[in-house]
Coordinates of C-alpha atoms in Angstrom, one line a residue:
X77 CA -1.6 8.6 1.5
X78 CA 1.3 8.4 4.1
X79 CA 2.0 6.0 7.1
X80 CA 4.6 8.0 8.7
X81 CA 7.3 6.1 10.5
X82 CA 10.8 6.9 11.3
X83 CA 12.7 3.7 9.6
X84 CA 10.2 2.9 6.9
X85 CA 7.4 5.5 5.7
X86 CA 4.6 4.0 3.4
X87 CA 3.6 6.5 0.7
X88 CA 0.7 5.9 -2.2
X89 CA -0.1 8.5 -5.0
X90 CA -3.2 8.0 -6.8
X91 CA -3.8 9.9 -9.9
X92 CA -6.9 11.5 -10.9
X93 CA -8.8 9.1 -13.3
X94 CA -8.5 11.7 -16.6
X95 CA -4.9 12.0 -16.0
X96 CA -4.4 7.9 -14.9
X97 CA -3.7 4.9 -17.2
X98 CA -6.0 2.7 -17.6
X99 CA -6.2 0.3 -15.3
X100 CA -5.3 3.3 -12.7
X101 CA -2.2 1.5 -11.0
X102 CA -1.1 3.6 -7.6
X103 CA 2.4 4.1 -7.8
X104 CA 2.7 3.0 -3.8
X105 CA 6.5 3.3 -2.5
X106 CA 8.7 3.5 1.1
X107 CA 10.6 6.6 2.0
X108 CA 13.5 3.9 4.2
X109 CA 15.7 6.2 6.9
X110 CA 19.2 4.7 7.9
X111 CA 19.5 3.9 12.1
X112 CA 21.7 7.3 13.3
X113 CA 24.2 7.6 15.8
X114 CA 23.5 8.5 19.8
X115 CA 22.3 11.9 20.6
X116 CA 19.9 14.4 20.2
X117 CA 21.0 16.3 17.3
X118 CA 21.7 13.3 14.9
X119 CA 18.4 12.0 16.3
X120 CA 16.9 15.5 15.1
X121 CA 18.9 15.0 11.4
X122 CA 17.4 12.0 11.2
X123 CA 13.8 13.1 11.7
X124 CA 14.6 16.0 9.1
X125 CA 16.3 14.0 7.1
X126 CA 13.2 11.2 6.5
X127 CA 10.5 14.2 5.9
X128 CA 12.5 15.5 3.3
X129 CA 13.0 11.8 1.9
X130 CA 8.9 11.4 2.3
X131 CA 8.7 15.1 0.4
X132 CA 10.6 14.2 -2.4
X133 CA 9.0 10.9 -2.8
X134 CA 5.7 12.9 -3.2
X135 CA 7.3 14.8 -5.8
X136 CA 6.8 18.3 -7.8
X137 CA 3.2 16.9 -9.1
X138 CA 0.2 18.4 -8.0
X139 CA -1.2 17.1 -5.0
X140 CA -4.7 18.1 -4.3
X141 CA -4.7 16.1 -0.9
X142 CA -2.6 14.0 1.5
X143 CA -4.1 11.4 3.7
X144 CA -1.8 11.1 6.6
X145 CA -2.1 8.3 9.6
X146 CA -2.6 9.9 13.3
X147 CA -0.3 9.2 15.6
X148 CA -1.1 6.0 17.7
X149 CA -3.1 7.7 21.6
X150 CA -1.9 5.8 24.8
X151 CA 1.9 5.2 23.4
X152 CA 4.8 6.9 25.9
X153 CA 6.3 10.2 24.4
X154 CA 9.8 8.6 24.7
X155 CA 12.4 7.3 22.0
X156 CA 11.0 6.0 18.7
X157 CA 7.8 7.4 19.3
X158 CA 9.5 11.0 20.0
X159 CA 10.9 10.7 17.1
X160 CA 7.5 9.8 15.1
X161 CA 5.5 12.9 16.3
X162 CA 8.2 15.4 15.0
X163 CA 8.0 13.5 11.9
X164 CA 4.3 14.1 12.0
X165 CA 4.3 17.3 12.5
X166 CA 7.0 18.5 10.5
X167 CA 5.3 16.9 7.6
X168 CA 2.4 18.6 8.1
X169 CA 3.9 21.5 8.5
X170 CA 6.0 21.4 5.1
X171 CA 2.7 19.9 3.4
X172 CA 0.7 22.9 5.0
X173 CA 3.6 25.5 3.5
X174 CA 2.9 24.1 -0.1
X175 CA -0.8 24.8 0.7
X176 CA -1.6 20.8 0.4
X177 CA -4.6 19.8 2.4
X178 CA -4.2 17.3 4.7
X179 CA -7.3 15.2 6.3
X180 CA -6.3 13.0 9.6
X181 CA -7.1 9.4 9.9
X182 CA -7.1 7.4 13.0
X183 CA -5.6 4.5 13.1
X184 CA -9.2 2.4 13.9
X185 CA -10.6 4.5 10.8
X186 CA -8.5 3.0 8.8
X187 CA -8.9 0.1 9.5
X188 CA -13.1 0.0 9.9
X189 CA -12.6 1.2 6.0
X190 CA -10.3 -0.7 4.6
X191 CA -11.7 -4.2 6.1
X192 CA -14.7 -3.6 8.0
X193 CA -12.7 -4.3 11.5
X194 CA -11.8 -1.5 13.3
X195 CA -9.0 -4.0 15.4
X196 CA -8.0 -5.9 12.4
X197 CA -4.3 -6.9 11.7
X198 CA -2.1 -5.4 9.7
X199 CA -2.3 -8.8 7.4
X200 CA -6.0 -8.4 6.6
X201 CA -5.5 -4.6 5.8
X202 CA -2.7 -5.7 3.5
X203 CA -5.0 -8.6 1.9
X204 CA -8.0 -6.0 1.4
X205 CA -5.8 -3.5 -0.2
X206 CA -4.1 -6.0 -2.5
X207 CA -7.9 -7.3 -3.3
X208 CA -9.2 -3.4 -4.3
X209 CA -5.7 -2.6 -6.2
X210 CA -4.3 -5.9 -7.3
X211 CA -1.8 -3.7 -9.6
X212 CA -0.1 -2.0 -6.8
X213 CA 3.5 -2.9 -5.4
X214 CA 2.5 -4.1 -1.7
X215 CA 5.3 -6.3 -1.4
X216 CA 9.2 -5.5 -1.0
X217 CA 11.5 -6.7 -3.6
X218 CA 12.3 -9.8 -1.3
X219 CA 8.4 -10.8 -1.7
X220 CA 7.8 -9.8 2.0
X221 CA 4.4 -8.0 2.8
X222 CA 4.8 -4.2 3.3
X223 CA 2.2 -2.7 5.4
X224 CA 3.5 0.5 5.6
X225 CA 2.5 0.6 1.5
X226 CA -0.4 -1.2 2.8
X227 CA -2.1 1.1 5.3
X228 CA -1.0 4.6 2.8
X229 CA -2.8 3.2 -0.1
X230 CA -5.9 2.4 2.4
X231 CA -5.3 6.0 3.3
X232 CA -5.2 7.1 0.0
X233 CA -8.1 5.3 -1.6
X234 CA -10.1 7.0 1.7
X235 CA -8.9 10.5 -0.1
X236 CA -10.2 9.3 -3.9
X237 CA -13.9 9.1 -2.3
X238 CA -12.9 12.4 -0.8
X239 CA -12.1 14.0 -3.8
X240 CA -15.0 12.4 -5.9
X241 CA -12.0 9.9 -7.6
X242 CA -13.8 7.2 -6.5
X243 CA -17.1 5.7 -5.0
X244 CA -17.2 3.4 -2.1
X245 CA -17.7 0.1 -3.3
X246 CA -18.5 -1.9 0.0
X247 CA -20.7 -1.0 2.8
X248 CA -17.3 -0.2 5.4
X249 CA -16.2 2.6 2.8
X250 CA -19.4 4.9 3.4
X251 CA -18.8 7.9 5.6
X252 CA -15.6 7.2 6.9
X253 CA -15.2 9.6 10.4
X254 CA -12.7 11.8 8.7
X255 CA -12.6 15.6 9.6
X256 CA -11.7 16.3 5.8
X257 CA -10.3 20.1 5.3
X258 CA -12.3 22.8 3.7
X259 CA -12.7 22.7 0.1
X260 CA -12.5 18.6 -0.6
X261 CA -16.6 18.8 -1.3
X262 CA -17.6 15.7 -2.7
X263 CA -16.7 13.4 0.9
X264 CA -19.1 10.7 1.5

C-alpha cells in the first residue's frame, strides 16, 4: 500500500502468508523527502527524487500488487498539491514499467473499509489499523502517531482480500468499490 505525499510517503508490504512469519507482521515504513530550494527545477528533483526513495523502499521483492491512495478531488492544482499529482503519476508510471498492478482507492474507500466511516479522521483510521495489525510500526520513533503508515497499511490489507491473502473480517471490509486491475481474481 502507498499514501503518496511529497514530505512524508506512507508505505506497507505485506507478505504472502506461505512466505510470512508467523504472526504475519507488515513491515510498514515512510519514504521522508527534504524541503528544496525555490524554483521549478529543484521542485521537479524533488518530486523525482521521493518516487525513487518510495521505489527503493518497495524494494527488488516481488510485488504482485500496489494499493496506491487517489489523489484528494476539489483541492487547487497549485503548489504542494502540484507537486503530489506528479508524484502520483510518476509512481504509477515506474510501477506500471515493472509490470506491477496497481488498483486505485479513494480516499472515502479507505476509510468506509478500514473503520466503517467514510468521513472518519485520520485518528480512528490509525486506531483500527493498529487494532487489525497490532505488530506493525504505526508510530514514529518519537511515539507520535503516523498516519501516513496508517492509511498504506489500510490500503494494503484492502490488496490481501484482493489477492485472496486475507478474508474480510468485519462487515465494512466486504466489497470495497475498488476497480482492481485484470488478473487479481479472488476480490471480494
Amino acid at each position: 500500500g502507498i499514501d503518496p505525499s511529497i514530505s512524508a510517503t506512507g508505505i506497507a508490504i505485506v507478505k504472502p502468508p506461505h512466505l510470512a512469519s508467523n504472526p504475519n507482521i507488515p513491515r510498514v515504513l515512510t519514504a521522508k523527502s527534504p524541503e528544496c530550494e525555490a524554483g521549478l527545477a529543484h521542485h521537479a528533483e524533488r518530486v523525482e527524487s521521493q518516487a525513487i526513495r518510495i521505489v527503493q523502499k518497495i524494494g527488488n521483492e516481488q510485488v504482485r500488487l500496489v494499493v496506491i491512495e487517489d489523489l484528494p478531488g476539489g483541492m487547487p492544482a497549485w503548489g504542494a498539491m502540484t507537486e503530489r499529482c506528479a508524484l502520483w503519476w510518476l509512481l504509477v508510471r515506474i510501477l506500471s514499467k515493472r509490470r506491477i498492478p496497481v488498483a486505485v482507492v479513494n480516499p472515502n474507500v479507505l476509510k468506509l473499509w478500514a473503520t466503517g466511516h467514510g468521513k472518519a479522521d485520520k485518528d480512528v483510521v490509525h486506531a483500527a489499523m493498529c487494532e487489525m495489525w497490532p505488530g506493525a510500526e504505526l508510530f514514529t520513533a518519537t511515539g507520535k502517531r503516523d498516519d501516513n503508515r496508517a492509511d498504506a497499511l489500510a490500503l494494503a490489507s484492502m490488496g490481501t482480500q484482493a489477492l485472496g491473502w486475507a478474508d474480510p473480517e468485519l462487515t465494512h471490509h466486504y466489497s470495497p468499490k475498488v476497480n482492481w486491475p485484470k488478473g487479481i481474481t479472488n476480490a471480494h
